[in-house]
Amino acid sequence: MQLTKHAHACVTLEKDGTRLVIDPGTLTPDAAEAVARAHAVLITHEHFDHFDEKLVTAALEARPGLQVYGTTAVAATLGSHGGRVHAVAAGDTLSVGSLTATVHGHRHALIHADIPCPDNVGYLLDDGAVYHPGDAYFAPDAPVHTLLLPTSGPWTKLGEAADYVRTVKPERIIQIHELMLSDLGQRSTAHLLGEQGLTGTPIDRLQPGTTVQL
């Protein structure tokens, strides 16, 4: 499987000609281009930096074969589009072409008691090859080879991130959800959470547009 990192929380995963895009939000400049080449879009939750409603709606209208998976709130926002929009929850399994994903987790991480937490699901692809948790530090009850680790945002805490990595025990970390950190902040975070830091696990800082083999 190949992974292409886009800005913020968005990634493209490709295997044997099947392409999935996860979390094309409004903070990802090339989200429309990524979605235009995808067979399916997976959305972890409804926040704008993960879910560009106008973009995904336009893609559904333009491409009769496109499938979209997301929480109940995401599905309700988009509408059915002839049964091509699917509400998913923890315990579900979905298959698109050569790729299979299992769904994990329930809720967005807490920002503050005064701010409601929407539903949030994570996607574990290809028998544990890669896990995208959305905005939560939920550990799936399954092996994870590559963990996409959120490192910035109003809900993130580096201590919790370190404990999360220790719980998941991935072989590799790729930093996502990084736009609220400066370059110095990203380097400092990678050092703290990486192989020489609290987790002992290699962490990759990929520039948008970079493709790696998983």
mmCIF file of C-alpha atoms in Angstrom:
data_model
loop_
_atom_site.group_PDB
_atom_site.id
_atom_site.type_symbol
_atom_site.label_atom_id
_atom_site.label_comp_id
_atom_site.label_asym_id
_atom_site.label_seq_id
_atom_site.Cartn_x
_atom_site.Cartn_y
_atom_site.Cartn_z
ATOM 1 C CA MET A 1 0.000 0.000 0.000
ATOM 2 C CA GLN A 2 1.120 3.559 -0.724
ATOM 3 C CA LEU A 3 0.269 6.545 1.471
ATOM 4 C CA THR A 4 0.320 10.126 0.232
ATOM 5 C CA LYS A 5 0.352 12.808 2.921
ATOM 6 C CA HIS A 6 -1.716 15.907 2.254
ATOM 7 C CA ALA A 7 -1.869 18.992 4.454
ATOM 8 C CA HIS A 8 -3.275 18.548 7.955
ATOM 9 C CA ALA A 9 -5.368 15.384 8.524
ATOM 10 C CA CYS A 10 -5.884 14.252 4.920
ATOM 11 C CA VAL A 11 -4.177 11.215 3.398
ATOM 12 C CA THR A 12 -4.607 9.123 0.253
ATOM 13 C CA LEU A 13 -4.140 5.364 0.430
ATOM 14 C CA GLU A 14 -3.648 3.316 -2.726
ATOM 15 C CA LYS A 15 -3.368 -0.433 -3.273
ATOM 16 C CA ASP A 16 -3.690 -2.407 -6.514
ATOM 17 C CA GLY A 17 -5.394 0.501 -8.280
ATOM 18 C CA THR A 18 -7.867 1.298 -5.484
ATOM 19 C CA ARG A 19 -7.631 4.774 -3.951
ATOM 20 C CA LEU A 20 -9.191 5.966 -0.688
ATOM 21 C CA VAL A 21 -9.020 9.492 0.688
ATOM 22 C CA ILE A 22 -9.451 10.068 4.422
ATOM 23 C CA ASP A 23 -10.545 13.423 5.867
ATOM 24 C CA PRO A 24 -10.426 15.915 2.977
ATOM 25 C CA GLY A 25 -11.055 19.094 4.972
ATOM 26 C CA THR A 26 -10.987 22.792 4.228
ATOM 27 C CA LEU A 27 -7.389 23.141 5.482
ATOM 28 C CA THR A 28 -6.123 20.784 2.758
ATOM 29 C CA PRO A 29 -5.456 22.862 -0.398
ATOM 30 C CA ASP A 30 -5.379 19.905 -2.800
ATOM 31 C CA ALA A 31 -8.329 18.050 -1.266
ATOM 32 C CA ALA A 32 -10.469 18.421 -4.401
ATOM 33 C CA GLU A 33 -7.731 16.923 -6.567
ATOM 34 C CA ALA A 34 -7.285 14.016 -4.166
ATOM 35 C CA VAL A 35 -11.022 13.299 -4.027
ATOM 36 C CA ALA A 36 -11.314 13.505 -7.823
ATOM 37 C CA ARG A 37 -8.955 10.514 -8.132
ATOM 38 C CA ALA A 38 -10.477 8.452 -5.301
ATOM 39 C CA HIS A 39 -12.895 5.541 -5.420
ATOM 40 C CA ALA A 40 -14.119 6.337 -1.904
ATOM 41 C CA VAL A 41 -13.862 9.009 0.781
ATOM 42 C CA LEU A 42 -13.685 8.124 4.474
ATOM 43 C CA ILE A 43 -14.496 10.834 7.019
ATOM 44 C CA THR A 44 -13.757 10.515 10.727
ATOM 45 C CA HIS A 45 -16.054 13.312 11.938
ATOM 46 C CA GLU A 46 -17.873 16.460 10.922
ATOM 47 C CA HIS A 47 -15.377 19.221 11.827
ATOM 48 C CA PHE A 48 -14.429 21.458 8.895
ATOM 49 C CA ASP A 49 -10.729 20.588 8.970
ATOM 50 C CA HIS A 50 -11.654 16.958 8.294
ATOM 51 C CA PHE A 51 -14.836 17.290 6.242
ATOM 52 C CA ASP A 52 -15.314 19.867 3.477
ATOM 53 C CA GLU A 53 -19.055 19.458 2.954
ATOM 54 C CA LYS A 54 -19.222 21.504 -0.260
ATOM 55 C CA LEU A 55 -16.281 19.688 -1.816
ATOM 56 C CA VAL A 56 -17.601 16.201 -1.021
ATOM 57 C CA THR A 57 -21.133 17.101 -2.140
ATOM 58 C CA ALA A 58 -19.833 18.410 -5.456
ATOM 59 C CA ALA A 59 -17.754 15.261 -5.941
ATOM 60 C CA LEU A 60 -20.775 13.029 -5.284
ATOM 61 C CA GLU A 61 -22.811 14.961 -7.830
ATOM 62 C CA ALA A 62 -20.061 14.877 -10.444
ATOM 63 C CA ARG A 63 -19.004 11.249 -10.035
ATOM 64 C CA PRO A 64 -21.763 8.599 -9.938
ATOM 65 C CA GLY A 65 -19.380 5.886 -8.736
ATOM 66 C CA LEU A 66 -17.956 7.707 -5.713
ATOM 67 C CA GLN A 67 -18.695 6.164 -2.290
ATOM 68 C CA VAL A 68 -18.514 8.117 0.984
ATOM 69 C CA TYR A 69 -18.307 6.702 4.514
ATOM 70 C CA GLY A 70 -18.620 8.688 7.724
ATOM 71 C CA THR A 71 -20.411 9.108 11.021
ATOM 72 C CA THR A 72 -24.192 9.408 11.246
ATOM 73 C CA ALA A 73 -23.863 13.208 11.386
ATOM 74 C CA VAL A 74 -21.702 13.287 8.259
ATOM 75 C CA ALA A 75 -24.110 10.999 6.387
ATOM 76 C CA ALA A 76 -27.099 13.100 7.428
ATOM 77 C CA THR A 77 -25.383 16.281 6.243
ATOM 78 C CA LEU A 78 -24.621 14.833 2.803
ATOM 79 C CA GLY A 79 -27.846 12.900 2.191
ATOM 80 C CA SER A 80 -28.104 9.477 0.578
ATOM 81 C CA HIS A 81 -27.047 10.243 -3.019
ATOM 82 C CA GLY A 82 -28.649 7.035 -4.178
ATOM 83 C CA GLY A 83 -27.224 4.940 -1.374
ATOM 84 C CA ARG A 84 -23.620 5.998 -1.996
ATOM 85 C CA VAL A 85 -23.261 7.738 1.387
ATOM 86 C CA HIS A 86 -22.840 5.270 4.229
ATOM 87 C CA ALA A 87 -23.088 5.875 7.987
ATOM 88 C CA VAL A 88 -20.552 3.768 9.884
ATOM 89 C CA ALA A 89 -19.851 3.098 13.545
ATOM 90 C CA ALA A 90 -17.450 1.103 15.681
ATOM 91 C CA GLY A 91 -17.464 -2.563 14.763
ATOM 92 C CA ASP A 92 -18.327 -2.025 11.093
ATOM 93 C CA THR A 93 -16.227 -3.278 8.190
ATOM 94 C CA LEU A 94 -16.183 -1.711 4.743
ATOM 95 C CA SER A 95 -14.556 -2.816 1.507
ATOM 96 C CA VAL A 96 -13.707 -0.754 -1.548
ATOM 97 C CA GLY A 97 -11.909 -2.567 -4.342
ATOM 98 C CA SER A 98 -8.739 -4.107 -2.957
ATOM 99 C CA LEU A 99 -8.895 -2.216 0.347
ATOM 100 C CA THR A 100 -10.769 -3.140 3.530
ATOM 101 C CA ALA A 101 -11.221 -0.981 6.629
ATOM 102 C CA THR A 102 -12.562 -1.691 10.083
ATOM 103 C CA VAL A 103 -14.146 1.108 12.119
ATOM 104 C CA HIS A 104 -13.082 1.925 15.680
ATOM 105 C CA GLY A 105 -13.898 4.412 18.417
ATOM 106 C CA HIS A 106 -16.900 6.525 19.259
ATOM 107 C CA ARG A 107 -16.139 10.095 20.329
ATOM 108 C CA HIS A 108 -13.997 13.105 19.538
ATOM 109 C CA ALA A 109 -11.424 13.867 22.216
ATOM 110 C CA LEU A 110 -12.523 16.351 24.847
ATOM 111 C CA ILE A 111 -11.577 19.972 24.187
ATOM 112 C CA HIS A 112 -13.499 21.497 27.104
ATOM 113 C CA ALA A 113 -16.573 20.567 29.097
ATOM 114 C CA ASP A 114 -18.427 23.500 27.492
ATOM 115 C CA ILE A 115 -17.762 22.250 23.946
ATOM 116 C CA PRO A 116 -19.812 19.258 22.731
ATOM 117 C CA CYS A 117 -17.870 16.222 21.511
ATOM 118 C CA PRO A 118 -19.177 14.896 18.182
ATOM 119 C CA ASP A 119 -18.989 11.278 17.157
ATOM 120 C CA ASN A 120 -15.555 10.373 15.800
ATOM 121 C CA VAL A 121 -14.453 7.104 14.208
ATOM 122 C CA GLY A 122 -11.035 5.777 13.289
ATOM 123 C CA TYR A 123 -10.245 3.613 10.263
ATOM 124 C CA LEU A 124 -7.887 0.634 10.409
ATOM 125 C CA LEU A 125 -6.871 -0.287 6.864
ATOM 126 C CA ASP A 126 -5.660 -3.506 5.300
ATOM 127 C CA ASP A 127 -5.412 -5.759 8.356
ATOM 128 C CA GLY A 128 -3.596 -3.195 10.469
ATOM 129 C CA ALA A 129 -1.287 -1.681 7.875
ATOM 130 C CA VAL A 130 -2.313 1.864 8.850
ATOM 131 C CA TYR A 131 -4.672 3.475 11.370
ATOM 132 C CA HIS A 132 -6.193 6.966 11.107
ATOM 133 C CA PRO A 133 -7.775 7.883 14.462
ATOM 134 C CA GLY A 134 -9.382 11.180 13.463
ATOM 135 C CA ASP A 135 -9.479 13.504 16.479
ATOM 136 C CA ALA A 136 -9.151 10.937 19.228
ATOM 137 C CA TYR A 137 -6.532 8.860 20.963
ATOM 138 C CA PHE A 138 -8.575 5.674 20.708
ATOM 139 C CA ALA A 139 -6.520 2.477 20.546
ATOM 140 C CA PRO A 140 -8.028 -0.266 18.366
ATOM 141 C CA ASP A 141 -7.965 -3.771 19.760
ATOM 142 C CA ALA A 142 -5.793 -4.967 16.886
ATOM 143 C CA PRO A 143 -2.155 -4.696 15.777
ATOM 144 C CA VAL A 144 -1.212 -1.438 14.015
ATOM 145 C CA HIS A 145 1.864 -1.198 11.809
ATOM 146 C CA THR A 146 1.704 2.529 10.951
ATOM 147 C CA LEU A 147 -0.090 4.981 13.229
ATOM 148 C CA LEU A 148 -1.144 8.372 11.881
ATOM 149 C CA LEU A 149 -0.632 10.495 14.984
ATOM 150 C CA PRO A 150 -2.386 13.861 15.502
ATOM 151 C CA THR A 151 0.061 16.316 17.058
ATOM 152 C CA SER A 152 -1.660 19.713 17.178
ATOM 153 C CA GLY A 153 -5.085 21.103 17.937
ATOM 154 C CA PRO A 154 -7.107 22.378 20.887
ATOM 155 C CA TRP A 155 -7.633 18.832 22.179
ATOM 156 C CA THR A 156 -4.117 17.400 21.845
ATOM 157 C CA LYS A 157 -1.659 16.899 24.696
ATOM 158 C CA LEU A 158 1.823 15.565 24.109
ATOM 159 C CA GLY A 159 1.804 13.478 27.274
ATOM 160 C CA GLU A 160 -1.411 11.793 26.194
ATOM 161 C CA ALA A 161 -0.001 11.325 22.703
ATOM 162 C CA ALA A 162 3.039 9.541 24.145
ATOM 163 C CA ASP A 163 0.882 7.248 26.264
ATOM 164 C CA TYR A 164 -1.332 6.599 23.245
ATOM 165 C CA VAL A 165 1.639 5.465 21.160
ATOM 166 C CA ARG A 166 2.799 3.236 24.005
ATOM 167 C CA THR A 167 -0.668 1.640 24.117
ATOM 168 C CA VAL A 168 -1.004 1.124 20.355
ATOM 169 C CA LYS A 169 2.611 -0.066 19.951
ATOM 170 C CA PRO A 170 2.956 0.741 16.225
ATOM 171 C CA GLU A 171 6.133 0.006 14.329
ATOM 172 C CA ARG A 172 6.033 3.425 12.697
ATOM 173 C CA ILE A 173 4.418 6.823 13.283
ATOM 174 C CA ILE A 174 3.495 9.412 10.664
ATOM 175 C CA GLN A 175 2.611 12.837 12.011
ATOM 176 C CA ILE A 176 -0.750 14.301 10.944
ATOM 177 C CA HIS A 177 -2.985 17.151 12.135
ATOM 178 C CA GLU A 178 0.125 19.307 12.405
ATOM 179 C CA LEU A 179 -0.888 22.682 10.941
ATOM 180 C CA MET A 180 -1.195 24.486 14.277
ATOM 181 C CA LEU A 181 2.513 23.869 14.973
ATOM 182 C CA SER A 182 5.361 25.936 13.559
ATOM 183 C CA ASP A 183 8.300 24.144 11.985
ATOM 184 C CA LEU A 184 10.129 24.403 15.303
ATOM 185 C CA GLY A 185 7.087 23.022 17.089
ATOM 186 C CA GLN A 186 6.849 20.088 14.711
ATOM 187 C CA ARG A 187 10.521 19.230 15.081
ATOM 188 C CA SER A 188 10.321 19.516 18.859
ATOM 189 C CA THR A 189 7.206 17.351 18.966
ATOM 190 C CA ALA A 190 8.759 14.712 16.705
ATOM 191 C CA HIS A 191 11.845 14.602 18.941
ATOM 192 C CA LEU A 192 9.769 14.270 22.110
ATOM 193 C CA LEU A 193 7.451 11.579 20.713
ATOM 194 C CA GLY A 194 9.876 9.775 18.420
ATOM 195 C CA GLU A 195 12.505 7.070 18.571
ATOM 196 C CA GLN A 196 14.856 9.038 20.846
ATOM 197 C CA GLY A 197 11.992 10.369 22.961
ATOM 198 C CA LEU A 198 9.139 9.008 25.045
ATOM 199 C CA THR A 199 7.924 6.260 22.727
ATOM 200 C CA GLY A 200 11.033 4.695 21.192
ATOM 201 C CA THR A 201 9.148 4.562 17.881
ATOM 202 C CA PRO A 202 10.339 6.202 14.643
ATOM 203 C CA ILE A 203 8.188 9.193 13.656
ATOM 204 C CA ASP A 204 8.052 10.639 10.135
ATOM 205 C CA ARG A 205 7.309 14.273 9.352
ATOM 206 C CA LEU A 206 6.112 14.113 5.756
ATOM 207 C CA GLN A 207 5.733 17.229 3.655
ATOM 208 C CA PRO A 208 2.378 17.514 1.825
ATOM 209 C CA GLY A 209 2.560 15.620 -1.441
ATOM 210 C CA THR A 210 5.039 13.030 -0.152
ATOM 211 C CA THR A 211 4.233 9.404 -0.959
ATOM 212 C CA VAL A 212 5.639 6.510 1.070
ATOM 213 C CA GLN A 213 5.326 2.734 0.917
ATOM 214 C CA LEU A 214 3.700 1.039 3.898
#
